[in-house]
Short mmCIF file of C-alpha atoms in Angstrom, two decimals:
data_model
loop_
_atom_site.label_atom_id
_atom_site.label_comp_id
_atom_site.label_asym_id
_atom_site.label_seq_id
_atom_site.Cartn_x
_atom_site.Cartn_y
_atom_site.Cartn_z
CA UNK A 1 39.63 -7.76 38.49
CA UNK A 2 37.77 -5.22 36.56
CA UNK A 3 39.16 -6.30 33.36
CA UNK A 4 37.63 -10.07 34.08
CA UNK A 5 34.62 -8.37 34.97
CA UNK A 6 34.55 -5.93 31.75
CA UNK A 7 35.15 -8.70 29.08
CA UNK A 8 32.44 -10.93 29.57
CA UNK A 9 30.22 -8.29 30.11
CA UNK A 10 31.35 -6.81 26.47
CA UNK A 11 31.06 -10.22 25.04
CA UNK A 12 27.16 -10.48 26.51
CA UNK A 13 26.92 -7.14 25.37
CA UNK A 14 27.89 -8.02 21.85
CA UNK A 15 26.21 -11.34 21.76
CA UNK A 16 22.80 -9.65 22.77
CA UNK A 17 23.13 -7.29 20.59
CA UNK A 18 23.67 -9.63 17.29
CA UNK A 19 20.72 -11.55 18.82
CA UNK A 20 18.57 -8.09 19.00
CA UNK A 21 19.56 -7.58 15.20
CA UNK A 22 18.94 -11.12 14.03
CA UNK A 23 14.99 -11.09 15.56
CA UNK A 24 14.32 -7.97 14.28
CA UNK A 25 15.90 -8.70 10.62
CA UNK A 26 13.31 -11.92 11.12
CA UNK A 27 10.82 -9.92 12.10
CA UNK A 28 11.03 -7.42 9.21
CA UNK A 29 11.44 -9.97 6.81
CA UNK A 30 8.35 -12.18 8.31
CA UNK A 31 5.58 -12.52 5.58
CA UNK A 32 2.19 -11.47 6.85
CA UNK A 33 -0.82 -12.10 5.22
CA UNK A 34 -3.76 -9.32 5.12
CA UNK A 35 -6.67 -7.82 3.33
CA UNK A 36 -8.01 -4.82 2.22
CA UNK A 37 -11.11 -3.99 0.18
CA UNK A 38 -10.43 -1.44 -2.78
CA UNK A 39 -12.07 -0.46 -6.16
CA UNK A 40 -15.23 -2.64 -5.00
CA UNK A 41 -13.13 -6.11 -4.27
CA UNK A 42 -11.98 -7.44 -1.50
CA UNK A 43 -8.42 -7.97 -2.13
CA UNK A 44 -6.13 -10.98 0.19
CA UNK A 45 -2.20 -9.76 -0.29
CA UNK A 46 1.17 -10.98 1.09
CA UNK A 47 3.34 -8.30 2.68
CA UNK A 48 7.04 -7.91 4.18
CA UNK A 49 9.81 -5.94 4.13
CA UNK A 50 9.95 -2.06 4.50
CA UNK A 51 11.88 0.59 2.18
CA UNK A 52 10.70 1.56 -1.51
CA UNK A 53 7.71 -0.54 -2.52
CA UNK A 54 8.02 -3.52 -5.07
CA UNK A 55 4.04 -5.19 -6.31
CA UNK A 56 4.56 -9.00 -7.35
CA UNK A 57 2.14 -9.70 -9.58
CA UNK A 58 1.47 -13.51 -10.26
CA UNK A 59 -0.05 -15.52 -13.35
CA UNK A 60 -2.80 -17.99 -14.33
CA UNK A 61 -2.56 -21.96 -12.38
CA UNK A 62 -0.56 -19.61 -9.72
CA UNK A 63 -1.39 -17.27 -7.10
CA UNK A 64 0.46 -15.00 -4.59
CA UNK A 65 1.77 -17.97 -3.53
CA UNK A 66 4.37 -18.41 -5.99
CA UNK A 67 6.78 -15.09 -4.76
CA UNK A 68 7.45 -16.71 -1.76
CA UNK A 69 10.76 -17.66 -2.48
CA UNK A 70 11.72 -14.36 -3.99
CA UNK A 71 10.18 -12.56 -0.99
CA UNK A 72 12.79 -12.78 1.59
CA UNK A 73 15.37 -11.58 -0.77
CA UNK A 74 14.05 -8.17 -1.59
CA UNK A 75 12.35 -7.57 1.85
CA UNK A 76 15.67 -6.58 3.40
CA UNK A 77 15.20 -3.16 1.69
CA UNK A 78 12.06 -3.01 0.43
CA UNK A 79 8.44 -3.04 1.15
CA UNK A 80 7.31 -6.25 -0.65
CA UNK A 81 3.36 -6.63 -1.85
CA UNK A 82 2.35 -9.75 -2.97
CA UNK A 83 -1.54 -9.71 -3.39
CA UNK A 84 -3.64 -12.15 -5.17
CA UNK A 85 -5.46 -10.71 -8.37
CA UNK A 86 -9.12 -10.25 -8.64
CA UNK A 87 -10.72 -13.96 -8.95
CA UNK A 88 -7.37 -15.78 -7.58
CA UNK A 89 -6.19 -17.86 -4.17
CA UNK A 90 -8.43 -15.17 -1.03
CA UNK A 91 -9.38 -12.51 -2.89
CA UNK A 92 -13.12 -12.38 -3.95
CA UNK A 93 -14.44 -13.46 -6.80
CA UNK A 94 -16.83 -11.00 -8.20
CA UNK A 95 -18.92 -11.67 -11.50
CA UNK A 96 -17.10 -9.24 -13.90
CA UNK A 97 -13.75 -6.69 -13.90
CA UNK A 98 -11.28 -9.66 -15.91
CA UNK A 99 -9.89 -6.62 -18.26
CA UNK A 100 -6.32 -6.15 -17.24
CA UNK A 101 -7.16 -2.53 -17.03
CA UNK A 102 -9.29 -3.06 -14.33
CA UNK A 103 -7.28 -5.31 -12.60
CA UNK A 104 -4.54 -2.76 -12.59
CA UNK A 105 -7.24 -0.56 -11.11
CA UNK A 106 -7.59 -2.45 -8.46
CA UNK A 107 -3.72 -2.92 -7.60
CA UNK A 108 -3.22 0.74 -7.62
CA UNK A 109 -6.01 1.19 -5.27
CA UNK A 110 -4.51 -1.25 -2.54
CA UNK A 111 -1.35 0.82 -3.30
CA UNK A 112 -2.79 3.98 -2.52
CA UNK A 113 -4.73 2.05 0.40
CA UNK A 114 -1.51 1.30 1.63
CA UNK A 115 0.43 4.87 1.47
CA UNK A 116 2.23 3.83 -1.70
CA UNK A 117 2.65 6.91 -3.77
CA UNK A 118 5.31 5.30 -6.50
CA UNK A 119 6.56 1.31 -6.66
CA UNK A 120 8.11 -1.20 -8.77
CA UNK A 121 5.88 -3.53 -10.31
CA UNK A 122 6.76 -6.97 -11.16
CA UNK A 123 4.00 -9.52 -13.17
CA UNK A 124 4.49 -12.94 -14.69
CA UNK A 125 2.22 -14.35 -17.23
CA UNK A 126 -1.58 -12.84 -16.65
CA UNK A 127 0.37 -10.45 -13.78
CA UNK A 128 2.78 -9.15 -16.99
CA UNK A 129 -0.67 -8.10 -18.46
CA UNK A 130 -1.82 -6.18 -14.92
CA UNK A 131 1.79 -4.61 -14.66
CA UNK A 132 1.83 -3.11 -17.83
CA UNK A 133 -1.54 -2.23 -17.59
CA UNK A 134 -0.64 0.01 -13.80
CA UNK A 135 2.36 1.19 -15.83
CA UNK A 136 0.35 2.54 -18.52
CA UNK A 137 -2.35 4.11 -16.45
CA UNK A 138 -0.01 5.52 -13.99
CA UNK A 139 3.41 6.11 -15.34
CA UNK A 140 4.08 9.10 -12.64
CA UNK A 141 4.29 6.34 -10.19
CA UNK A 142 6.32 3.66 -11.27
CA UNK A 143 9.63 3.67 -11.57
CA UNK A 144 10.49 0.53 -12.84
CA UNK A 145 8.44 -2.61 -14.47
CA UNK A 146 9.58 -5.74 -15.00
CA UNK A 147 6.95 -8.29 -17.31
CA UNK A 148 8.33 -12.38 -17.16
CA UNK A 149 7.51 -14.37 -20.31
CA UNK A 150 4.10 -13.94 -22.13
CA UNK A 151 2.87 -11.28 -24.29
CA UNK A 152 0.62 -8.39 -24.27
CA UNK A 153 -2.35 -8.65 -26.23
CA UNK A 154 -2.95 -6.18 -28.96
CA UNK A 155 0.53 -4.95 -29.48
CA UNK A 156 2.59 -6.30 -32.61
CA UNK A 157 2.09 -9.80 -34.39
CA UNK A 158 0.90 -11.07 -30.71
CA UNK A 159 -1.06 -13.76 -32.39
CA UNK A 160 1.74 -15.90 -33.47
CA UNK A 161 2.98 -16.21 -29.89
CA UNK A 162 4.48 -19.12 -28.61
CA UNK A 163 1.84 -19.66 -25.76
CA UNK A 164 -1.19 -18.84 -28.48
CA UNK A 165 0.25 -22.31 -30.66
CA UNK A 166 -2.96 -24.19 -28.23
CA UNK A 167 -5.42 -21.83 -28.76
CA UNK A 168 -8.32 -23.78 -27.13
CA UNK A 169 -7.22 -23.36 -23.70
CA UNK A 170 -7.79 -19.08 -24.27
CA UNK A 171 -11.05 -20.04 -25.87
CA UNK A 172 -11.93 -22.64 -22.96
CA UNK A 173 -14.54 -21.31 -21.17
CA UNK A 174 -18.58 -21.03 -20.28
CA UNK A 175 -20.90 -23.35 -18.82
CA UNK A 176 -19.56 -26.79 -20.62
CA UNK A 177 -16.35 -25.65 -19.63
CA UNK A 178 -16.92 -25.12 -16.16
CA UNK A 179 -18.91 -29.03 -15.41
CA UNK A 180 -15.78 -30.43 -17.45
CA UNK A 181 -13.29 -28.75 -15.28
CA UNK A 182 -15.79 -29.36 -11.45
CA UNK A 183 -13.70 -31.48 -9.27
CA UNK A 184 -10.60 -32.19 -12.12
CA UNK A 185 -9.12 -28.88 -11.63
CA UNK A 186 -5.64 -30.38 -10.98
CA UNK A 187 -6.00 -32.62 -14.47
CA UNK A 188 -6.38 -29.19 -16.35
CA UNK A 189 -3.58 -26.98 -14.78
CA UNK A 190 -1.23 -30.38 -15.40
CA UNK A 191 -1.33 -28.81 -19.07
CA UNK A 192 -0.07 -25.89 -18.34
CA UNK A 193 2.66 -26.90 -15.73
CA UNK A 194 3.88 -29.45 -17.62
CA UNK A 195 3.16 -28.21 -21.37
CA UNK A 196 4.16 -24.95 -20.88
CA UNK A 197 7.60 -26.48 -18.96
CA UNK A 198 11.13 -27.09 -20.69
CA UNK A 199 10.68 -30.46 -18.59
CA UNK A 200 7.43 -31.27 -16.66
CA UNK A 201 9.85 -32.92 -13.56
CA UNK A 202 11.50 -29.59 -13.48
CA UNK A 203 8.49 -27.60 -13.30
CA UNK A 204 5.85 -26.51 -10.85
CA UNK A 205 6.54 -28.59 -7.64
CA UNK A 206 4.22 -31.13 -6.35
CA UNK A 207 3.52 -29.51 -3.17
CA UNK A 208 2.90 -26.40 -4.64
CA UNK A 209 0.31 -28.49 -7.83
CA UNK A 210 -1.89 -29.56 -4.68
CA UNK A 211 -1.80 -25.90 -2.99
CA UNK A 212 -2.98 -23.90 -6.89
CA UNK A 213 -5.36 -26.90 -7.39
CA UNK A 214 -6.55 -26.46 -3.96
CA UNK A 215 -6.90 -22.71 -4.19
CA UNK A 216 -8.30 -23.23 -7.72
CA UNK A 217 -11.15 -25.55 -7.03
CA UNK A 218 -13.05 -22.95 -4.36
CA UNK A 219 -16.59 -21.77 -5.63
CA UNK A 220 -16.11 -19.24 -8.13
CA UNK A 221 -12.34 -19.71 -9.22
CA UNK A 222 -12.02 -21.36 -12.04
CA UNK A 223 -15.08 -18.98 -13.49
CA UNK A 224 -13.01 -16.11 -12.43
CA UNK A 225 -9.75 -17.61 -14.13
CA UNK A 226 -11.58 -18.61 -17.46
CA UNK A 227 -12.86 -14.50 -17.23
CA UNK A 228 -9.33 -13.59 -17.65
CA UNK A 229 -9.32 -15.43 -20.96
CA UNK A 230 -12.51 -14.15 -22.05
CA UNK A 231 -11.51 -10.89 -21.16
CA UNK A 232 -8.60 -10.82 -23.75
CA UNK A 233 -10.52 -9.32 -26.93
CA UNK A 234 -11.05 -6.00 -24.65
CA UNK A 235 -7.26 -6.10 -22.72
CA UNK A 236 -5.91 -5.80 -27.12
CA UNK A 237 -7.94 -2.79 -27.65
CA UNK A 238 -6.81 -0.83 -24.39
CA UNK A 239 -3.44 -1.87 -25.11
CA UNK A 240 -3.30 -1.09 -28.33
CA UNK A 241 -4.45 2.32 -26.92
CA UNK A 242 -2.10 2.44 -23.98
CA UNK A 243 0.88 1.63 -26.82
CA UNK A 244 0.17 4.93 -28.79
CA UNK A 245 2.26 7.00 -25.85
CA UNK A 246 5.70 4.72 -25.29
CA UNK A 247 6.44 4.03 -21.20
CA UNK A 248 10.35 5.66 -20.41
CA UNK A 249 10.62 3.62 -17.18
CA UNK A 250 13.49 1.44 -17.17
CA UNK A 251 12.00 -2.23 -18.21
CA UNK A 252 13.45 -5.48 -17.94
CA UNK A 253 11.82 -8.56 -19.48
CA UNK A 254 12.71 -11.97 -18.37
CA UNK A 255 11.76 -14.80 -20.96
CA UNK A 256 12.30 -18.51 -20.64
CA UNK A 257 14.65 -20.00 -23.50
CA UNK A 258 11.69 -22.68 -24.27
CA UNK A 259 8.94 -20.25 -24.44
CA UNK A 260 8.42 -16.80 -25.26
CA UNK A 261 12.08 -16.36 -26.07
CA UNK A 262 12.68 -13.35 -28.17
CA UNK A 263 9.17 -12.74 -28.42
CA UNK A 264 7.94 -10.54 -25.61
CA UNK A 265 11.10 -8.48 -25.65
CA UNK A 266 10.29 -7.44 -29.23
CA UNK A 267 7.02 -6.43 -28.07
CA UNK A 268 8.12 -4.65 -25.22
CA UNK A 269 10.19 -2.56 -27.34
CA UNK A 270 6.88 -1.28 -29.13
CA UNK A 271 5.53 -0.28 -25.71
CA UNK A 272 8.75 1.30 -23.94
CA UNK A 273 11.46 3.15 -24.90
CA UNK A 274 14.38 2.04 -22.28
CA UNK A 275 13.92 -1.86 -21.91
CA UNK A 276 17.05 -4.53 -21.22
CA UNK A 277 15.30 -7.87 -22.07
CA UNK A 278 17.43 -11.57 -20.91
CA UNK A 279 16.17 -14.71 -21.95
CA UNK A 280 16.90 -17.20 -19.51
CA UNK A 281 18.44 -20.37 -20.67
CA UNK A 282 17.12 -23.78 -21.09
CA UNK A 283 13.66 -22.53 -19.43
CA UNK A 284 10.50 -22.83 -20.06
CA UNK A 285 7.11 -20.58 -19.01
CA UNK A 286 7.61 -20.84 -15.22
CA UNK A 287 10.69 -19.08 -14.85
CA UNK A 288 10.71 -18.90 -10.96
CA UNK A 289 10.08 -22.61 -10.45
CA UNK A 290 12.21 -23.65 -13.73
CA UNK A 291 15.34 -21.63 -13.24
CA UNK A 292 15.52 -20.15 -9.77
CA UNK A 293 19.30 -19.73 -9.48
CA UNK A 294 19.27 -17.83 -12.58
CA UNK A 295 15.66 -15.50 -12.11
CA UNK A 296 15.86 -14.48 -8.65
CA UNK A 297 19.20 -12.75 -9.13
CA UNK A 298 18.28 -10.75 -12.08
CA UNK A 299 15.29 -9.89 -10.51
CA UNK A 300 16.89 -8.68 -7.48
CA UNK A 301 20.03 -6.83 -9.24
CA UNK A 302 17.39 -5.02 -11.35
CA UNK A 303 14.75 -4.29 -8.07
CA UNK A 304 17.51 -3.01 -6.00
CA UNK A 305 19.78 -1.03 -8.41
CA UNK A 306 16.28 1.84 -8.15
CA UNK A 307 18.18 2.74 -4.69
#
């Protein structure tokens, strides 16, 4: 009799207890959205996850937005930050501050905002820029960086980059500019999804083309985008500075096949001294969208090997 009684209870017991686990592994691994207001901007970030801190850092014609897939994997043992850069998706929009090394500013403040003494930092495209950037201003507190396929401005041949080959797109900007792009916002980020793509069905998905075009045509945004361009004469001189005193962090580059290839390794060889670069096959710019199955992994086996 107390045997019958004992084993369903211990089965209950059991099942109650996986159940406990499961919401709370849901719960940790939710994605909440918040802001904070540091360095004089008000700053909208995605945030899950708790153990040592990894910043995602996205790119132009993206936002925060595009980490959510990646997200879930690394919040299981980390604290995951995904805010939107100065100008992009909820953050404010403020008239000036496009210099990567600002922008970096700004991420290390909501860092510090947040109680994060040390991180890894993670930035693709424009974000590669703002990661090296926090690396170089504050190399006590980051212990590892990883930059995915573009270049850094000012260090090496950068000029004869792959994603330089259209160079009116980095010179597209100002008042013309701006009444061209009004209301066709989607028409001009098609050139970069699909251009920029080892195949333009394989690249940025449609759902996600309405959401950046969306998030893209709010007052102010496409200004504050074409500011990151402009700002690119003044990010070559401060990283030409910052490259004078090599990082020692471990680095890894990630580089799509179809795009920067060899490219932004090379160049992160100039700036860092311990760096394990992978070029991922038959991809092109948009590495997370383009080759998932072969991104997220490396990403992951390089984030969590730090613990």
């Amino acid at each position: 009799m107390t045997i019958r009684t004992r084993v369903p209870f211990t089965g209950l017991a059991i099942f109650v207890l996986a159940m406990t686990t499961c919401i709370a592994a849901n719960a940790q691994n939710r994605i909440n959205e918040r802001f904070a207001t540091v360095n004089g901007v008000k700053l909208h970030y995605l945030v899950a996850g708790s153990g040592e801190p990894v910043i995602l850092l996205h790119g132009y014609a993206q936002n925060s937005h595009m980490w959510r897939p990646l997200i879930p994997e690394l919040a299981n043992t980390h604290t995951v930050v995904a805010p939107d850069l100065r100008g992009f998706g909820q953050s404010s929009k403020p008239a000036n501050g496009y210099d990567k090394k600002t922008m970096a500013q700004d991420i290390h403040a909501l860092a510090l905002s947040l109680g994060i003494k040390s991180a890894i930092v993670v930035g693709h495209d424009i974000g590669l820029m703002v990661a090296y950037a926090y690396a170089a201003q504050f190399p006590n507190e980051v212990n590892r960086v990883v930059l995915m396929d573009a270049f850094l401005p000012g260090v090496g041949d950068w000029k004869t980059v792959w994603l330089l080959r259209d160079l009116w797109h980095f010179h597209f900007y100002g008042e013309t500019p701006l009444k061209l792009v009004t209301g066709r916002e989607r028409i001009y980020f098609e050139h970069f999804w699909n251009d920029f793509a080892a195949d333009p069905k394989h690249s940025i998905p449609e759902a996600d083309r309405r959401f950046y075009a969306a998030s893209y045509g709010q007052p102010g945004a496409m200004r504050a985008g074409f500011e990151v361009f402009r700002s690119f004469e003044q990010d070559a001189k401060d990283f030409a500075e910052f490259a004078q005193i090599k990082l020692t962090m471990p680095m890894l580059v990630l580089t799509g096949e179809k795009a920067s290839g060899n490219f932004l390794i090379e160049q992160a060889r100039l700036v860092d001294s311990n760096v394990q670069g992978v070029v991922i096959k038959g991809s092109g710019h948009w590495l997370m969208e383009e080759a998932p199955g072969q991104v997220i992994p490396q990403l992951v086996t390089f984030i969590t090997k730090s613990n």
